[in-house]
């Protein structure tokens, strides 16, 4: 049984849970999503983490009373091979942990660097996370239980253009192109929008708001590849 911790700090959490459970079903893996609300919720039986988007300053303040963020960072330092997916504000928390800790992602990032909420946007981006990493996760475009067709961006034909990804940028941070010292896994034109540093993946967009499960598939596959001593 794989156990994935979901930081219930603030922001888009339930969509991540849905994404994890649906890709687990597709891969026929049994997964438990553990809601992390306080320091005690984090322990060695958790194999991987998701740090969702939201407002990183609010997350830092909100987690102070329960010590959650601190214990998440301690867990990451204690288990360096266990994978973590940070989206948007979660990417900021990985790249700028503060309190004198070493960054978990070696990439410079600036908050709100696309502008205000109104400047949020959707765009087709190029994802180079390899097909092997994602085990050909399906890119579902079927209507959901409410008959709603999942979000797609523009007229991108995701079946034909296999590596295009619907990027949803909500008051997103920006990587500094010259300050990235790890693997680039997603680009919007020349702009770097996703990076991987070993077992940590940080993207400035919101994959959980689309039905493209490649990033959640990556997380599951990283966990499946862990050794018992990790
Ligand atoms: N603007 C947010 C921050 O700086 C990030 C936005 C998001 O996660 N959607 O923390």
PDB file of C-alpha atoms and ligand atoms in Angstrom:
ATOM      1  CA  UNK A   1       0.000   0.000   0.000  1.00  0.00           C
ATOM      2  CA  UNK A   2       1.417   3.372  -1.025  1.00  0.00           C
ATOM      3  CA  UNK A   3       0.734   6.325   1.232  1.00  0.00           C
ATOM      4  CA  UNK A   4       0.831   9.846  -0.155  1.00  0.00           C
ATOM      5  CA  UNK A   5       0.705  12.793   2.204  1.00  0.00           C
ATOM      6  CA  UNK A   6      -1.294  15.789   1.035  1.00  0.00           C
ATOM      7  CA  UNK A   7      -0.467  19.043   2.835  1.00  0.00           C
ATOM      8  CA  UNK A   8      -3.827  20.490   3.860  1.00  0.00           C
ATOM      9  CA  UNK A   9      -2.287  23.934   4.209  1.00  0.00           C
ATOM     10  CA  UNK A  10      -4.673  25.963   2.088  1.00  0.00           C
ATOM     11  CA  UNK A  11      -5.647  26.183  -1.561  1.00  0.00           C
ATOM     12  CA  UNK A  12      -6.302  23.490  -4.200  1.00  0.00           C
ATOM     13  CA  UNK A  13      -6.094  20.266  -2.202  1.00  0.00           C
ATOM     14  CA  UNK A  14      -9.110  18.144  -3.131  1.00  0.00           C
ATOM     15  CA  UNK A  15      -8.325  18.245  -6.835  1.00  0.00           C
ATOM     16  CA  UNK A  16      -4.918  16.730  -6.057  1.00  0.00           C
ATOM     17  CA  UNK A  17      -6.562  13.946  -4.095  1.00  0.00           C
ATOM     18  CA  UNK A  18      -8.889  13.219  -6.991  1.00  0.00           C
ATOM     19  CA  UNK A  19      -5.970  13.211  -9.428  1.00  0.00           C
ATOM     20  CA  UNK A  20      -3.951  10.809  -7.237  1.00  0.00           C
ATOM     21  CA  UNK A  21      -6.872   8.434  -6.761  1.00  0.00           C
ATOM     22  CA  UNK A  22      -7.790   8.390 -10.431  1.00  0.00           C
ATOM     23  CA  UNK A  23      -4.250   7.657 -11.632  1.00  0.00           C
ATOM     24  CA  UNK A  24      -3.919   4.992  -8.914  1.00  0.00           C
ATOM     25  CA  UNK A  25      -7.056   3.354 -10.247  1.00  0.00           C
ATOM     26  CA  UNK A  26      -5.712   3.540 -13.788  1.00  0.00           C
ATOM     27  CA  UNK A  27      -2.426   1.925 -12.713  1.00  0.00           C
ATOM     28  CA  UNK A  28      -4.292  -0.539 -10.472  1.00  0.00           C
ATOM     29  CA  UNK A  29      -2.285   0.515  -7.439  1.00  0.00           C
ATOM     30  CA  UNK A  30      -3.693   0.756  -3.976  1.00  0.00           C
ATOM     31  CA  UNK A  31      -3.085   4.174  -2.513  1.00  0.00           C
ATOM     32  CA  UNK A  32      -4.006   5.943   0.677  1.00  0.00           C
ATOM     33  CA  UNK A  33      -4.060   9.742   0.635  1.00  0.00           C
ATOM     34  CA  UNK A  34      -3.121  10.986   4.099  1.00  0.00           C
ATOM     35  CA  UNK A  35      -4.344  14.466   4.976  1.00  0.00           C
ATOM     36  CA  UNK A  36      -1.574  16.356   6.716  1.00  0.00           C
ATOM     37  CA  UNK A  37      -2.887  18.955   9.148  1.00  0.00           C
ATOM     38  CA  UNK A  38      -0.451  18.892  12.039  1.00  0.00           C
ATOM     39  CA  UNK A  39       3.111  17.821  12.721  1.00  0.00           C
ATOM     40  CA  UNK A  40       2.086  14.399  14.121  1.00  0.00           C
ATOM     41  CA  UNK A  41       0.365  13.478  10.847  1.00  0.00           C
ATOM     42  CA  UNK A  42       3.756  13.175   9.187  1.00  0.00           C
ATOM     43  CA  UNK A  43       5.685   9.972   9.804  1.00  0.00           C
ATOM     44  CA  UNK A  44       7.998   7.484   8.169  1.00  0.00           C
ATOM     45  CA  UNK A  45       5.127   5.410   6.764  1.00  0.00           C
ATOM     46  CA  UNK A  46       4.398   8.141   4.203  1.00  0.00           C
ATOM     47  CA  UNK A  47       6.116   7.487   0.872  1.00  0.00           C
ATOM     48  CA  UNK A  48       5.600  10.737  -0.996  1.00  0.00           C
ATOM     49  CA  UNK A  49       4.076  14.191  -0.664  1.00  0.00           C
ATOM     50  CA  UNK A  50       2.055  16.752  -2.560  1.00  0.00           C
ATOM     51  CA  UNK A  51       2.424  20.429  -1.684  1.00  0.00           C
ATOM     52  CA  UNK A  52      -0.526  22.130  -3.389  1.00  0.00           C
ATOM     53  CA  UNK A  53      -0.909  25.656  -4.692  1.00  0.00           C
ATOM     54  CA  UNK A  54      -2.548  28.442  -2.767  1.00  0.00           C
ATOM     55  CA  UNK A  55      -0.936  31.423  -1.146  1.00  0.00           C
ATOM     56  CA  UNK A  56       2.525  30.591   0.138  1.00  0.00           C
ATOM     57  CA  UNK A  57       2.593  33.381   2.730  1.00  0.00           C
ATOM     58  CA  UNK A  58      -0.771  32.264   4.113  1.00  0.00           C
ATOM     59  CA  UNK A  59       0.503  28.687   4.132  1.00  0.00           C
ATOM     60  CA  UNK A  60       3.579  29.646   6.099  1.00  0.00           C
ATOM     61  CA  UNK A  61       1.517  31.589   8.646  1.00  0.00           C
ATOM     62  CA  UNK A  62      -1.276  29.001   8.859  1.00  0.00           C
ATOM     63  CA  UNK A  63       1.155  26.154   9.489  1.00  0.00           C
ATOM     64  CA  UNK A  64       2.934  27.920  12.328  1.00  0.00           C
ATOM     65  CA  UNK A  65       0.541  26.946  15.118  1.00  0.00           C
ATOM     66  CA  UNK A  66       0.577  23.223  14.226  1.00  0.00           C
ATOM     67  CA  UNK A  67       4.211  23.197  13.067  1.00  0.00           C
ATOM     68  CA  UNK A  68       3.146  21.414   9.891  1.00  0.00           C
ATOM     69  CA  UNK A  69       5.476  23.034   7.385  1.00  0.00           C
ATOM     70  CA  UNK A  70       8.465  22.541   9.647  1.00  0.00           C
ATOM     71  CA  UNK A  71       7.681  18.859  10.055  1.00  0.00           C
ATOM     72  CA  UNK A  72       7.224  18.522   6.268  1.00  0.00           C
ATOM     73  CA  UNK A  73      10.705  19.979   5.769  1.00  0.00           C
ATOM     74  CA  UNK A  74      12.144  17.711   8.471  1.00  0.00           C
ATOM     75  CA  UNK A  75      10.533  14.700   6.798  1.00  0.00           C
ATOM     76  CA  UNK A  76      12.030  15.700   3.425  1.00  0.00           C
ATOM     77  CA  UNK A  77      15.480  16.047   4.961  1.00  0.00           C
ATOM     78  CA  UNK A  78      15.136  12.669   6.684  1.00  0.00           C
ATOM     79  CA  UNK A  79      13.906  10.906   3.515  1.00  0.00           C
ATOM     80  CA  UNK A  80      15.719  12.572   0.610  1.00  0.00           C
ATOM     81  CA  UNK A  81      14.711   9.912  -1.960  1.00  0.00           C
ATOM     82  CA  UNK A  82      10.993  10.068  -1.318  1.00  0.00           C
ATOM     83  CA  UNK A  83       9.267  12.085  -4.036  1.00  0.00           C
ATOM     84  CA  UNK A  84       7.524  15.418  -3.561  1.00  0.00           C
ATOM     85  CA  UNK A  85       5.374  17.254  -6.095  1.00  0.00           C
ATOM     86  CA  UNK A  86       5.035  20.977  -5.443  1.00  0.00           C
ATOM     87  CA  UNK A  87       2.584  22.954  -7.560  1.00  0.00           C
ATOM     88  CA  UNK A  88       2.575  26.752  -7.748  1.00  0.00           C
ATOM     89  CA  UNK A  89       2.817  27.933  -4.116  1.00  0.00           C
ATOM     90  CA  UNK A  90       4.095  24.408  -3.376  1.00  0.00           C
ATOM     91  CA  UNK A  91       6.950  25.080  -5.818  1.00  0.00           C
ATOM     92  CA  UNK A  92       7.780  28.257  -3.884  1.00  0.00           C
ATOM     93  CA  UNK A  93       7.882  26.280  -0.622  1.00  0.00           C
ATOM     94  CA  UNK A  94      10.342  23.793  -2.197  1.00  0.00           C
ATOM     95  CA  UNK A  95      12.616  26.430  -3.700  1.00  0.00           C
ATOM     96  CA  UNK A  96      12.478  28.868  -0.777  1.00  0.00           C
ATOM     97  CA  UNK A  97      12.015  26.918   2.450  1.00  0.00           C
ATOM     98  CA  UNK A  98      13.301  29.849   4.565  1.00  0.00           C
ATOM     99  CA  UNK A  99      14.430  29.506   8.199  1.00  0.00           C
ATOM    100  CA  UNK A 100      17.976  28.894   6.951  1.00  0.00           C
ATOM    101  CA  UNK A 101      17.213  25.532   5.327  1.00  0.00           C
ATOM    102  CA  UNK A 102      18.848  24.479   2.063  1.00  0.00           C
ATOM    103  CA  UNK A 103      16.424  24.706  -0.894  1.00  0.00           C
ATOM    104  CA  UNK A 104      14.907  21.362  -1.910  1.00  0.00           C
ATOM    105  CA  UNK A 105      14.852  22.534  -5.544  1.00  0.00           C
ATOM    106  CA  UNK A 106      17.893  24.338  -6.895  1.00  0.00           C
ATOM    107  CA  UNK A 107      16.036  26.975  -8.853  1.00  0.00           C
ATOM    108  CA  UNK A 108      15.432  30.657  -8.243  1.00  0.00           C
ATOM    109  CA  UNK A 109      11.767  31.563  -8.196  1.00  0.00           C
ATOM    110  CA  UNK A 110       9.874  34.842  -7.841  1.00  0.00           C
ATOM    111  CA  UNK A 111       6.385  35.109  -6.434  1.00  0.00           C
ATOM    112  CA  UNK A 112       3.512  36.657  -8.400  1.00  0.00           C
ATOM    113  CA  UNK A 113       5.883  37.546 -11.214  1.00  0.00           C
ATOM    114  CA  UNK A 114       3.280  37.326 -13.998  1.00  0.00           C
ATOM    115  CA  UNK A 115       1.252  40.086 -12.401  1.00  0.00           C
ATOM    116  CA  UNK A 116      -1.999  40.204 -10.489  1.00  0.00           C
ATOM    117  CA  UNK A 117      -4.846  37.701 -10.264  1.00  0.00           C
ATOM    118  CA  UNK A 118      -6.368  39.176 -13.445  1.00  0.00           C
ATOM    119  CA  UNK A 119      -3.206  38.249 -15.328  1.00  0.00           C
ATOM    120  CA  UNK A 120      -3.797  34.561 -14.621  1.00  0.00           C
ATOM    121  CA  UNK A 121      -3.884  32.566 -17.855  1.00  0.00           C
ATOM    122  CA  UNK A 122      -4.049  29.216 -19.596  1.00  0.00           C
ATOM    123  CA  UNK A 123      -1.538  28.137 -22.204  1.00  0.00           C
ATOM    124  CA  UNK A 124      -0.294  25.048 -23.925  1.00  0.00           C
ATOM    125  CA  UNK A 125       3.111  24.154 -22.538  1.00  0.00           C
ATOM    126  CA  UNK A 126       5.717  21.539 -23.448  1.00  0.00           C
ATOM    127  CA  UNK A 127       6.340  18.840 -20.897  1.00  0.00           C
ATOM    128  CA  UNK A 128       9.493  16.799 -21.236  1.00  0.00           C
ATOM    129  CA  UNK A 129       8.869  14.545 -18.280  1.00  0.00           C
ATOM    130  CA  UNK A 130       9.669  11.325 -20.068  1.00  0.00           C
ATOM    131  CA  UNK A 131       6.993   8.900 -21.148  1.00  0.00           C
ATOM    132  CA  UNK A 132       8.766   6.235 -19.128  1.00  0.00           C
ATOM    133  CA  UNK A 133       8.360   8.301 -15.959  1.00  0.00           C
ATOM    134  CA  UNK A 134       4.658   8.604 -16.539  1.00  0.00           C
ATOM    135  CA  UNK A 135       4.069   5.096 -17.923  1.00  0.00           C
ATOM    136  CA  UNK A 136       1.850   6.460 -20.649  1.00  0.00           C
ATOM    137  CA  UNK A 137      -0.691   7.897 -18.222  1.00  0.00           C
ATOM    138  CA  UNK A 138      -3.855   8.531 -20.124  1.00  0.00           C
ATOM    139  CA  UNK A 139      -4.948  12.044 -20.861  1.00  0.00           C
ATOM    140  CA  UNK A 140      -8.644  11.730 -20.216  1.00  0.00           C
ATOM    141  CA  UNK A 141     -10.981  14.060 -22.031  1.00  0.00           C
ATOM    142  CA  UNK A 142     -14.212  12.230 -21.274  1.00  0.00           C
ATOM    143  CA  UNK A 143     -17.093  14.131 -19.651  1.00  0.00           C
ATOM    144  CA  UNK A 144     -17.229  13.650 -15.879  1.00  0.00           C
ATOM    145  CA  UNK A 145     -20.139  12.447 -13.732  1.00  0.00           C
ATOM    146  CA  UNK A 146     -21.817  15.852 -14.139  1.00  0.00           C
ATOM    147  CA  UNK A 147     -21.474  15.725 -17.906  1.00  0.00           C
ATOM    148  CA  UNK A 148     -18.821  18.447 -17.840  1.00  0.00           C
ATOM    149  CA  UNK A 149     -15.927  18.148 -20.228  1.00  0.00           C
ATOM    150  CA  UNK A 150     -12.595  18.581 -18.418  1.00  0.00           C
ATOM    151  CA  UNK A 151     -10.593  21.714 -18.975  1.00  0.00           C
ATOM    152  CA  UNK A 152      -8.573  21.862 -22.159  1.00  0.00           C
ATOM    153  CA  UNK A 153      -6.549  24.777 -23.347  1.00  0.00           C
ATOM    154  CA  UNK A 154      -7.271  26.410 -26.693  1.00  0.00           C
ATOM    155  CA  UNK A 155      -7.600  23.919 -29.492  1.00  0.00           C
ATOM    156  CA  UNK A 156      -4.645  21.775 -28.540  1.00  0.00           C
ATOM    157  CA  UNK A 157      -5.193  18.231 -29.694  1.00  0.00           C
ATOM    158  CA  UNK A 158      -3.624  16.350 -26.846  1.00  0.00           C
ATOM    159  CA  UNK A 159      -3.852  13.012 -28.601  1.00  0.00           C
ATOM    160  CA  UNK A 160      -1.892  14.232 -31.587  1.00  0.00           C
ATOM    161  CA  UNK A 161       0.477  16.542 -29.795  1.00  0.00           C
ATOM    162  CA  UNK A 162       1.567  14.081 -27.155  1.00  0.00           C
ATOM    163  CA  UNK A 163       3.829  16.262 -25.125  1.00  0.00           C
ATOM    164  CA  UNK A 164       1.646  19.345 -24.970  1.00  0.00           C
ATOM    165  CA  UNK A 165       0.170  19.954 -21.542  1.00  0.00           C
ATOM    166  CA  UNK A 166      -2.675  22.286 -20.572  1.00  0.00           C
ATOM    167  CA  UNK A 167      -0.932  24.815 -18.323  1.00  0.00           C
ATOM    168  CA  UNK A 168      -3.158  26.670 -15.869  1.00  0.00           C
ATOM    169  CA  UNK A 169      -1.303  29.602 -14.317  1.00  0.00           C
ATOM    170  CA  UNK A 170      -3.039  31.280 -11.373  1.00  0.00           C
ATOM    171  CA  UNK A 171      -1.136  34.263 -10.007  1.00  0.00           C
ATOM    172  CA  UNK A 172       1.813  32.044 -10.709  1.00  0.00           C
ATOM    173  CA  UNK A 173       5.400  32.397  -9.636  1.00  0.00           C
ATOM    174  CA  UNK A 174       8.197  32.441 -12.244  1.00  0.00           C
ATOM    175  CA  UNK A 175      11.480  30.609 -12.349  1.00  0.00           C
ATOM    176  CA  UNK A 176      14.481  32.733 -13.169  1.00  0.00           C
ATOM    177  CA  UNK A 177      15.735  31.105 -16.407  1.00  0.00           C
ATOM    178  CA  UNK A 178      19.357  31.792 -15.493  1.00  0.00           C
ATOM    179  CA  UNK A 179      18.951  30.570 -11.923  1.00  0.00           C
ATOM    180  CA  UNK A 180      17.830  26.998 -12.617  1.00  0.00           C
ATOM    181  CA  UNK A 181      20.458  24.443 -11.580  1.00  0.00           C
ATOM    182  CA  UNK A 182      18.460  21.273 -12.073  1.00  0.00           C
ATOM    183  CA  UNK A 183      16.551  19.435 -14.807  1.00  0.00           C
ATOM    184  CA  UNK A 184      14.000  21.377 -16.852  1.00  0.00           C
ATOM    185  CA  UNK A 185      10.807  19.373 -17.357  1.00  0.00           C
ATOM    186  CA  UNK A 186       8.281  21.953 -18.578  1.00  0.00           C
ATOM    187  CA  UNK A 187       8.553  25.022 -20.767  1.00  0.00           C
ATOM    188  CA  UNK A 188       6.194  27.689 -22.009  1.00  0.00           C
ATOM    189  CA  UNK A 189       8.057  28.933 -25.061  1.00  0.00           C
ATOM    190  CA  UNK A 190      11.497  29.852 -23.717  1.00  0.00           C
ATOM    191  CA  UNK A 191      10.208  30.230 -20.200  1.00  0.00           C
ATOM    192  CA  UNK A 192      10.938  27.461 -17.675  1.00  0.00           C
ATOM    193  CA  UNK A 193       7.730  26.483 -15.872  1.00  0.00           C
ATOM    194  CA  UNK A 194       8.642  23.093 -14.393  1.00  0.00           C
ATOM    195  CA  UNK A 195      11.816  21.587 -12.936  1.00  0.00           C
ATOM    196  CA  UNK A 196      12.962  18.387 -11.307  1.00  0.00           C
ATOM    197  CA  UNK A 197      15.753  18.096  -8.793  1.00  0.00           C
ATOM    198  CA  UNK A 198      16.223  14.411  -7.997  1.00  0.00           C
ATOM    199  CA  UNK A 199      13.090  13.235  -6.248  1.00  0.00           C
ATOM    200  CA  UNK A 200      11.505  16.704  -6.111  1.00  0.00           C
ATOM    201  CA  UNK A 201       9.340  18.138  -8.842  1.00  0.00           C
ATOM    202  CA  UNK A 202       8.180  21.765  -8.893  1.00  0.00           C
ATOM    203  CA  UNK A 203       5.821  23.334 -11.411  1.00  0.00           C
ATOM    204  CA  UNK A 204       4.460  26.870 -11.484  1.00  0.00           C
ATOM    205  CA  UNK A 205       1.091  25.789 -12.919  1.00  0.00           C
ATOM    206  CA  UNK A 206      -1.784  23.633 -11.637  1.00  0.00           C
ATOM    207  CA  UNK A 207      -1.804  20.129 -13.195  1.00  0.00           C
ATOM    208  CA  UNK A 208      -4.494  19.054 -10.704  1.00  0.00           C
ATOM    209  CA  UNK A 209      -7.000  21.410 -12.367  1.00  0.00           C
ATOM    210  CA  UNK A 210      -6.770  19.474 -15.636  1.00  0.00           C
ATOM    211  CA  UNK A 211      -7.359  15.832 -16.425  1.00  0.00           C
ATOM    212  CA  UNK A 212      -3.802  15.271 -17.569  1.00  0.00           C
ATOM    213  CA  UNK A 213      -2.351  13.027 -14.888  1.00  0.00           C
ATOM    214  CA  UNK A 214       1.297  12.889 -15.970  1.00  0.00           C
ATOM    215  CA  UNK A 215       2.690  14.630 -12.901  1.00  0.00           C
ATOM    216  CA  UNK A 216       0.688  12.528 -10.467  1.00  0.00           C
ATOM    217  CA  UNK A 217       1.744   9.447 -12.458  1.00  0.00           C
ATOM    218  CA  UNK A 218       5.365  10.526 -11.986  1.00  0.00           C
ATOM    219  CA  UNK A 219       4.813  10.659  -8.213  1.00  0.00           C
ATOM    220  CA  UNK A 220       3.355   7.143  -8.129  1.00  0.00           C
ATOM    221  CA  UNK A 221       6.162   5.745 -10.238  1.00  0.00           C
ATOM    222  CA  UNK A 222       8.821   7.343  -8.072  1.00  0.00           C
ATOM    223  CA  UNK A 223       7.218   5.747  -5.022  1.00  0.00           C
ATOM    224  CA  UNK A 224       7.013   2.366  -6.751  1.00  0.00           C
ATOM    225  CA  UNK A 225      10.764   2.606  -7.464  1.00  0.00           C
ATOM    226  CA  UNK A 226      11.748   3.311  -3.821  1.00  0.00           C
ATOM    227  CA  UNK A 227      13.813   0.718  -2.035  1.00  0.00           C
ATOM    228  CA  UNK A 228      12.854  -0.434   1.485  1.00  0.00           C
ATOM    229  CA  UNK A 229      15.779   1.577   2.918  1.00  0.00           C
ATOM    230  CA  UNK A 230      14.567   4.822   1.308  1.00  0.00           C
TER     231      UNK A 230
HETATM  232  N1  LIG B   1       0.639  33.729  -5.683  1.00  0.00           N
HETATM  233  C1  LIG B   1       0.819  32.569  -4.858  1.00  0.00           C
HETATM  234  C2  LIG B   1       2.023  32.729  -3.930  1.00  0.00           C
HETATM  235  O1  LIG B   1       2.848  33.540  -4.147  1.00  0.00           O
HETATM  236  C3  LIG B   1       0.945  31.306  -5.663  1.00  0.00           C
HETATM  237  C4  LIG B   1      -0.289  31.136  -6.506  1.00  0.00           C
HETATM  238  C5  LIG B   1      -0.795  29.734  -6.608  1.00  0.00           C
HETATM  239  O2  LIG B   1      -0.382  28.823  -5.900  1.00  0.00           O
HETATM  240  N2  LIG B   1      -1.783  29.572  -7.434  1.00  0.00           N
HETATM  241  O3  LIG B   1       2.131  32.030  -2.977  1.00  0.00           O
END
